[in-house]
One Martini backbone bead per residue (centre of mass of N, CA, C, O) as a GRO file, in nm:
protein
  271
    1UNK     BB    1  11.417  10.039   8.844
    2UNK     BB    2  11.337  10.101   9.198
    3UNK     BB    3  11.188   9.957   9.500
    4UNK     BB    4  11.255  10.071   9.820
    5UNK     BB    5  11.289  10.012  10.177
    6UNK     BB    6  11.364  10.230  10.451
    7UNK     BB    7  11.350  10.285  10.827
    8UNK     BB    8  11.092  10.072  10.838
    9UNK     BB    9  10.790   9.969  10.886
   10UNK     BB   10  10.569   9.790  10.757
   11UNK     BB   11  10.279   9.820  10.899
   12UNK     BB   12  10.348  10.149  10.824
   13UNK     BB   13  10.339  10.127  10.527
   14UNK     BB   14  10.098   9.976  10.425
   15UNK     BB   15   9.890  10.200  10.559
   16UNK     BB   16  10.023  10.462  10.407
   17UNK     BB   17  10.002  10.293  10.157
   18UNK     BB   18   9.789  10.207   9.955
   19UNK     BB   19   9.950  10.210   9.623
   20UNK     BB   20  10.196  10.074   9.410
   21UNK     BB   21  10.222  10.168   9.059
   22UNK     BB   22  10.385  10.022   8.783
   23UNK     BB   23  10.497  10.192   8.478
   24UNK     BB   24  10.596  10.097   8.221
   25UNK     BB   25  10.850  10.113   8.022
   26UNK     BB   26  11.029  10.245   7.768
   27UNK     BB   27  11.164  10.186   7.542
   28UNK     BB   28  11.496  10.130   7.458
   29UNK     BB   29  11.762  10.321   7.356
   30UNK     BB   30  12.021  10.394   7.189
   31UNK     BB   31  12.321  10.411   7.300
   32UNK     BB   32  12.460  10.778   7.270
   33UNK     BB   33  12.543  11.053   7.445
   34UNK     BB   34  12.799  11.055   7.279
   35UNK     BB   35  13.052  11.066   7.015
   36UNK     BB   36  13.204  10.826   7.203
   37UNK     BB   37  12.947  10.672   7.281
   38UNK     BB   38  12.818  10.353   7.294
   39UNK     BB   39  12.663  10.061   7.277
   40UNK     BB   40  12.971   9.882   7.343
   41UNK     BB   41  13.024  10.040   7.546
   42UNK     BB   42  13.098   9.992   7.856
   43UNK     BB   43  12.909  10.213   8.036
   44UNK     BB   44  12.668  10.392   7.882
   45UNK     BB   45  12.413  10.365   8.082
   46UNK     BB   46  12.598  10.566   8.299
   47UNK     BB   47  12.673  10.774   8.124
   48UNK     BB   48  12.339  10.854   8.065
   49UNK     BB   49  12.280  10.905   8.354
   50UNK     BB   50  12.495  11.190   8.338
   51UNK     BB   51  12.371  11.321   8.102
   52UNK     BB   52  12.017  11.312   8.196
   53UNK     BB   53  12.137  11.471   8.502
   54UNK     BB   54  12.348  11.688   8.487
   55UNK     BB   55  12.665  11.545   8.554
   56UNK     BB   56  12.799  11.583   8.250
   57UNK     BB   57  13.014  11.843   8.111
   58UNK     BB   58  13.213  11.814   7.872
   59UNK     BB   59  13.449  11.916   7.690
   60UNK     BB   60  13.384  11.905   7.359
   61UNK     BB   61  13.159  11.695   7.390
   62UNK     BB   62  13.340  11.466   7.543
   63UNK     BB   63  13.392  11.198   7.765
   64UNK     BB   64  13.633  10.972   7.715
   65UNK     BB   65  13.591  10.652   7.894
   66UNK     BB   66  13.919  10.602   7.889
   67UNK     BB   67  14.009  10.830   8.089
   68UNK     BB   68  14.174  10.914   8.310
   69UNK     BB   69  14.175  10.959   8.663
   70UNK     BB   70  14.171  11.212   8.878
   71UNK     BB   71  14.152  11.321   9.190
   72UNK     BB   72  13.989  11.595   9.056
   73UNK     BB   73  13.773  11.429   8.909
   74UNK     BB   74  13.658  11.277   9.145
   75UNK     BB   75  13.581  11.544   9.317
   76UNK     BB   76  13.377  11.650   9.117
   77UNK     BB   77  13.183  11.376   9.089
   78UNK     BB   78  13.102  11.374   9.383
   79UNK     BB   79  12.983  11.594   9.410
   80UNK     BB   80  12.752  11.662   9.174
   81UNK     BB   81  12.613  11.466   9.267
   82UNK     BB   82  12.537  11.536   9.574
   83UNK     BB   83  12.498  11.814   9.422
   84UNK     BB   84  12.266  11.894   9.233
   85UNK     BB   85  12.293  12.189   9.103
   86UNK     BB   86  12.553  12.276   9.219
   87UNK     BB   87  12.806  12.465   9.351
   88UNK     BB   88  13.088  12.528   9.500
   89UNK     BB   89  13.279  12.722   9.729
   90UNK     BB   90  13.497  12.929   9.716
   91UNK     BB   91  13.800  12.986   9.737
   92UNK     BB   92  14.021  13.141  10.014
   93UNK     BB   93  14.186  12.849  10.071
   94UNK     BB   94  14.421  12.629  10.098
   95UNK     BB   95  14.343  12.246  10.092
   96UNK     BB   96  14.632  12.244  10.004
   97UNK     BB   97  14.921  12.279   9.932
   98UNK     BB   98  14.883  12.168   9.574
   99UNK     BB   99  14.643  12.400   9.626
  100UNK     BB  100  14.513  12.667   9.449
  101UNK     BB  101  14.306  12.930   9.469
  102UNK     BB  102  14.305  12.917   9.126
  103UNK     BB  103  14.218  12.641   9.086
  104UNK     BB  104  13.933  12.469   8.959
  105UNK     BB  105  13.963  12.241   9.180
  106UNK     BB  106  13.953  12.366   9.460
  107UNK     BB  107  13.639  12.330   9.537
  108UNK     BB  108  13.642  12.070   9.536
  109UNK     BB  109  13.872  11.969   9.736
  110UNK     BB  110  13.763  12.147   9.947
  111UNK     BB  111  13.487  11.947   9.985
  112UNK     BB  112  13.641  11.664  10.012
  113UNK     BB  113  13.761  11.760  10.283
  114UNK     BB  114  13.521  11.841  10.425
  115UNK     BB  115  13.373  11.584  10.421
  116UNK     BB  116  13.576  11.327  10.436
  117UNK     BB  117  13.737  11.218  10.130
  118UNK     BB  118  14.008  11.386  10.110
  119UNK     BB  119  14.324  11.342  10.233
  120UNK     BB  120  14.641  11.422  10.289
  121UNK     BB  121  14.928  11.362  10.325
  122UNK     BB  122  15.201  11.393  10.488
  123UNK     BB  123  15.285  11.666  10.285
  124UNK     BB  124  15.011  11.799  10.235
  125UNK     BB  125  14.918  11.677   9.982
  126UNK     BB  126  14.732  11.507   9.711
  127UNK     BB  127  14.777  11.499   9.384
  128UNK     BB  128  14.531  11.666   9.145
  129UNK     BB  129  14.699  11.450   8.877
  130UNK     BB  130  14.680  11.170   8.990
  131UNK     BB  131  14.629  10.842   8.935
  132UNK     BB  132  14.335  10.668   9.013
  133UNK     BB  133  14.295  10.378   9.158
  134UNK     BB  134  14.086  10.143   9.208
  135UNK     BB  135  14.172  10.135   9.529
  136UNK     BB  136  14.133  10.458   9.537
  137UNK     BB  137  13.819  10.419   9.520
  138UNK     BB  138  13.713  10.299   9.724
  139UNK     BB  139  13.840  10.477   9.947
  140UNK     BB  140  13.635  10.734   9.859
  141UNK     BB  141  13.346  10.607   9.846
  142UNK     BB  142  13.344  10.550  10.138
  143UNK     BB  143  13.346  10.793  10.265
  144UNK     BB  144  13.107  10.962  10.126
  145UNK     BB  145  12.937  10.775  10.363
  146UNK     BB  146  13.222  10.726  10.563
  147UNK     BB  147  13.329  10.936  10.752
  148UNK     BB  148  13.581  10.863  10.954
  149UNK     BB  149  13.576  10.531  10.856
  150UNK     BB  150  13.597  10.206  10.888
  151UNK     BB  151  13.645   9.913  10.765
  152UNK     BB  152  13.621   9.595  10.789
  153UNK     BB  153  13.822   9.395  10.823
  154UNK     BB  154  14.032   9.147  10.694
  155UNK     BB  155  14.037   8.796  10.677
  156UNK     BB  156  14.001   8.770  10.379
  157UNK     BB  157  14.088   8.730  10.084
  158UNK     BB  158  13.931   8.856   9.803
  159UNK     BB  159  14.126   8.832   9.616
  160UNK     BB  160  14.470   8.767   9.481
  161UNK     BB  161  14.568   9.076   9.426
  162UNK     BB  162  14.428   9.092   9.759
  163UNK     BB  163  14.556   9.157  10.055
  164UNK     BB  164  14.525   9.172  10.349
  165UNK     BB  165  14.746   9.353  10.487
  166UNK     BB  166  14.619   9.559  10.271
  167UNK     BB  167  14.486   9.877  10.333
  168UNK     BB  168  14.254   9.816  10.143
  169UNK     BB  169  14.123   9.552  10.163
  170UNK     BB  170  13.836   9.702  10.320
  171UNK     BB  171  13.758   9.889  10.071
  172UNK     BB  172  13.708   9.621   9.841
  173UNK     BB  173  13.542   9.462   9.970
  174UNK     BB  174  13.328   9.706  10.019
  175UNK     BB  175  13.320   9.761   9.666
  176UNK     BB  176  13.189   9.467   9.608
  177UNK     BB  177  12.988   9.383   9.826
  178UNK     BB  178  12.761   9.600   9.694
  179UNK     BB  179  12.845   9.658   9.345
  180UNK     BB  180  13.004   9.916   9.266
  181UNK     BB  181  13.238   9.687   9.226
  182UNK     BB  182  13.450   9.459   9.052
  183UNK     BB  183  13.588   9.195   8.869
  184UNK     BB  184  13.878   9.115   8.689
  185UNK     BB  185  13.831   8.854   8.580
  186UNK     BB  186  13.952   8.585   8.765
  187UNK     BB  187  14.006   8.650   9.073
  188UNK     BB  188  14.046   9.011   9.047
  189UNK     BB  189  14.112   9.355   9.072
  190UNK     BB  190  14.324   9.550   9.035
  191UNK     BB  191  14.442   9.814   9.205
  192UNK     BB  192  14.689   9.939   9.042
  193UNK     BB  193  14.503  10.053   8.844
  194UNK     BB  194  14.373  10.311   8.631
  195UNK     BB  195  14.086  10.481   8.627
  196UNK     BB  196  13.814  10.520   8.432
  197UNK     BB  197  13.546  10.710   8.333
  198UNK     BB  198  13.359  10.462   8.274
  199UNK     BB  199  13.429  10.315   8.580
  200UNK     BB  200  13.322  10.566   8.738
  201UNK     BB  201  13.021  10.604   8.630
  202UNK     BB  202  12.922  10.339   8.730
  203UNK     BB  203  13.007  10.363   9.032
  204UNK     BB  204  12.852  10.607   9.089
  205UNK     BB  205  12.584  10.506   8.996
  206UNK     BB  206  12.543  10.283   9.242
  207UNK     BB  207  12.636  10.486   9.480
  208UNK     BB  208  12.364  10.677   9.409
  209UNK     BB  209  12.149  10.402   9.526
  210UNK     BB  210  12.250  10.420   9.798
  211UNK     BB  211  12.121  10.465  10.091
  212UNK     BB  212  12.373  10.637  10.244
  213UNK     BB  213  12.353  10.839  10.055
  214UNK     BB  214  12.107  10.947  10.063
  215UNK     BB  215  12.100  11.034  10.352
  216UNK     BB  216  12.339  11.218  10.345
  217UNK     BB  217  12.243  11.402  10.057
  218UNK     BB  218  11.953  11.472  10.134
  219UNK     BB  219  11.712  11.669  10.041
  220UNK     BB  220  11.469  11.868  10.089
  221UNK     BB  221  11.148  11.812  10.200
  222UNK     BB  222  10.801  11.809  10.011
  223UNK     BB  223  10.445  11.872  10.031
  224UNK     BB  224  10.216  11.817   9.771
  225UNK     BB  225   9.947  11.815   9.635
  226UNK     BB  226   9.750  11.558   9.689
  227UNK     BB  227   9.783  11.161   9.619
  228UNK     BB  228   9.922  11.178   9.325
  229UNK     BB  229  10.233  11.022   9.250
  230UNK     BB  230  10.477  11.072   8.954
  231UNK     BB  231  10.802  10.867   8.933
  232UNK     BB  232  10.977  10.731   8.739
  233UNK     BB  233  10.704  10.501   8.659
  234UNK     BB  234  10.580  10.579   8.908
  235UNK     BB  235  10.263  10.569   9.162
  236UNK     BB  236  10.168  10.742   9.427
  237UNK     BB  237   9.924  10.654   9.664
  238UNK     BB  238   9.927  10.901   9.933
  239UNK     BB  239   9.917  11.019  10.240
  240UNK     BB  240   9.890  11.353  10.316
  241UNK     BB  241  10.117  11.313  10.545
  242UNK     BB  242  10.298  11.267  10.325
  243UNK     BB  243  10.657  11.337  10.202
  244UNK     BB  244  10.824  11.433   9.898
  245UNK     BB  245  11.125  11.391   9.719
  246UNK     BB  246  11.232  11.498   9.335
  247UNK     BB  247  11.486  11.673   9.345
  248UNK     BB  248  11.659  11.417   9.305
  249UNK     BB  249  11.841  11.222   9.045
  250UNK     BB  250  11.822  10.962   9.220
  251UNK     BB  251  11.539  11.009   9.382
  252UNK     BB  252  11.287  10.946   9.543
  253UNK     BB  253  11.126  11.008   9.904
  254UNK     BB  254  10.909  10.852  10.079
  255UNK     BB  255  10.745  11.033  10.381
  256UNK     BB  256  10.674  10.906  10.699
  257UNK     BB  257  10.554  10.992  10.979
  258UNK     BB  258  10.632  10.953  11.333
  259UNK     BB  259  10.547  10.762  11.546
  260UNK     BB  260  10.543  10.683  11.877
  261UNK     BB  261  10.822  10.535  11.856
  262UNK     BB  262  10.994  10.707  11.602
  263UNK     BB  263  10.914  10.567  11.358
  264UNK     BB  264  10.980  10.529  11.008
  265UNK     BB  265  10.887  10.558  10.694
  266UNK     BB  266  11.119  10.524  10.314
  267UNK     BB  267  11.057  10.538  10.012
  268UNK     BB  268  11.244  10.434   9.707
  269UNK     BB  269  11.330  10.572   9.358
  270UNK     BB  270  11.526  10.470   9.161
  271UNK     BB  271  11.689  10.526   8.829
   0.00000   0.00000   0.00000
């Protein structure tokens, strides 16, 4: 668990926070959340945090982590987290071309459309069954917390296997330079291999920690009674000003109420 602050000045967060005081964390249990992870596989323990928070439901209850990610399971997965415990609006019309308002996944993709995550090719296609490459990982995660942005260009290859010039180039190097993914080997990316489920789990998992996404998909904020807070082990003795919100599995962020200039503090506790 992380303990970080964001968009606050140091001394109103001093000020309005007595103390903040972690809870030893429990031993770690073995990883092993469906009948084919186990703690081997690598990613076991972001497979663990997309079914300990009600992320991730496959049908026939195995989870498949070696299995292609298509572009349709992509914007699935980016709901879900961003919206958890939430569907999707039904389709009333097609969102792409190649995609049926009778599809089970036409409400995800008409989601990722309209947030701004992904946008159909020039012949108004998406190619919902088509597989995502690592390269189109990147470019879908970024989009997902900056819509309608683009990263700063290439002036150095991040990788040897990912030239300036390529397309995805700058959307590589940030999703690399946050750590939200990898590189492959010694000094490549491998960008146009197609990404499995259990290295999206990861990915997804890193990305739901970003400050900018807690930003963009924060769910309404609550101020409960009393002035100790408990929060996946972290225990928070706070200003009655101050208010918690819990509800996202993502993390908690309290929130302290905004000073003279405009300014406020925001901590938050990712899991």
């Amino acid at each position: 668990r992380r303990i970080g602050a964001m968009l606050g000045v140091g001394a109103l967060c001093a000020t309005l926070v007595t103390a903040v005081s972690a809870v030893p964390a429990a031993a770690a249990s073995v990883c092993n959340p469906y009948p084919d992870v186990k703690s081997s596989i690598g990613g076991c323990a972001d497979i663990a945090w997309l079914k300990g928070n009600g992320l991730a439901t496959p049908a026939g209850g195995k989870f498949a982590p070696g299995g292609v990610v298509t572009v349709a399971t992509m914007a699935e997965f980016l709901f879900v987290v961003a919206n958890p415990g939430k569907s999707p609006a039904k389709c009333t019309s097609k969102p792409f071309r190649d995609v049926p308002v009778t599809s089970p996944a036409c409400r995800y993709l008409a989601w990722a459309k309209s947030a701004g995550v992904m946008a159909a090719g020039p012949d108004g296609a998406i190619r919902p069954t088509a597989a995502v490459t690592r390269a189109a990982a990147g470019v879908y995660l970024y989009r997902a917390i900056h819509p309608g942005k683009s990263p700063a260009k290439c002036t150095k290859a991040p990788f040897t296997d990912v030239a300036v010039k390529d397309s995805t180039c700058g959307f590589i190097t940030w999703v690399t330079s946050t750590g939200i993914a990898k590189a492959i080997g010694s000094g490549t990316f491998r960008p146009a291999i197609p990404l499995s489920r259990g290295s999206l789990a990861t990915m997804v998992h890193a990305l739901a920690g970003r400050a900018e996404f807690l930003t963009r998909f924060a769910p309404a904020v609550w101020a409960p009674t009393g002035t100790a807070v408990s929060f996946a082990g972290v225990t928070f003795n706070r200003s009655p000003s101050w208010t918690l919100d819990t509800s996202s599995p993502q993390a908690a962020v309290l929130t302290s109420p905004k000073d003279s200039h405009g300014y406020q503090c925001a901590i938050y506790v990712l899991r």
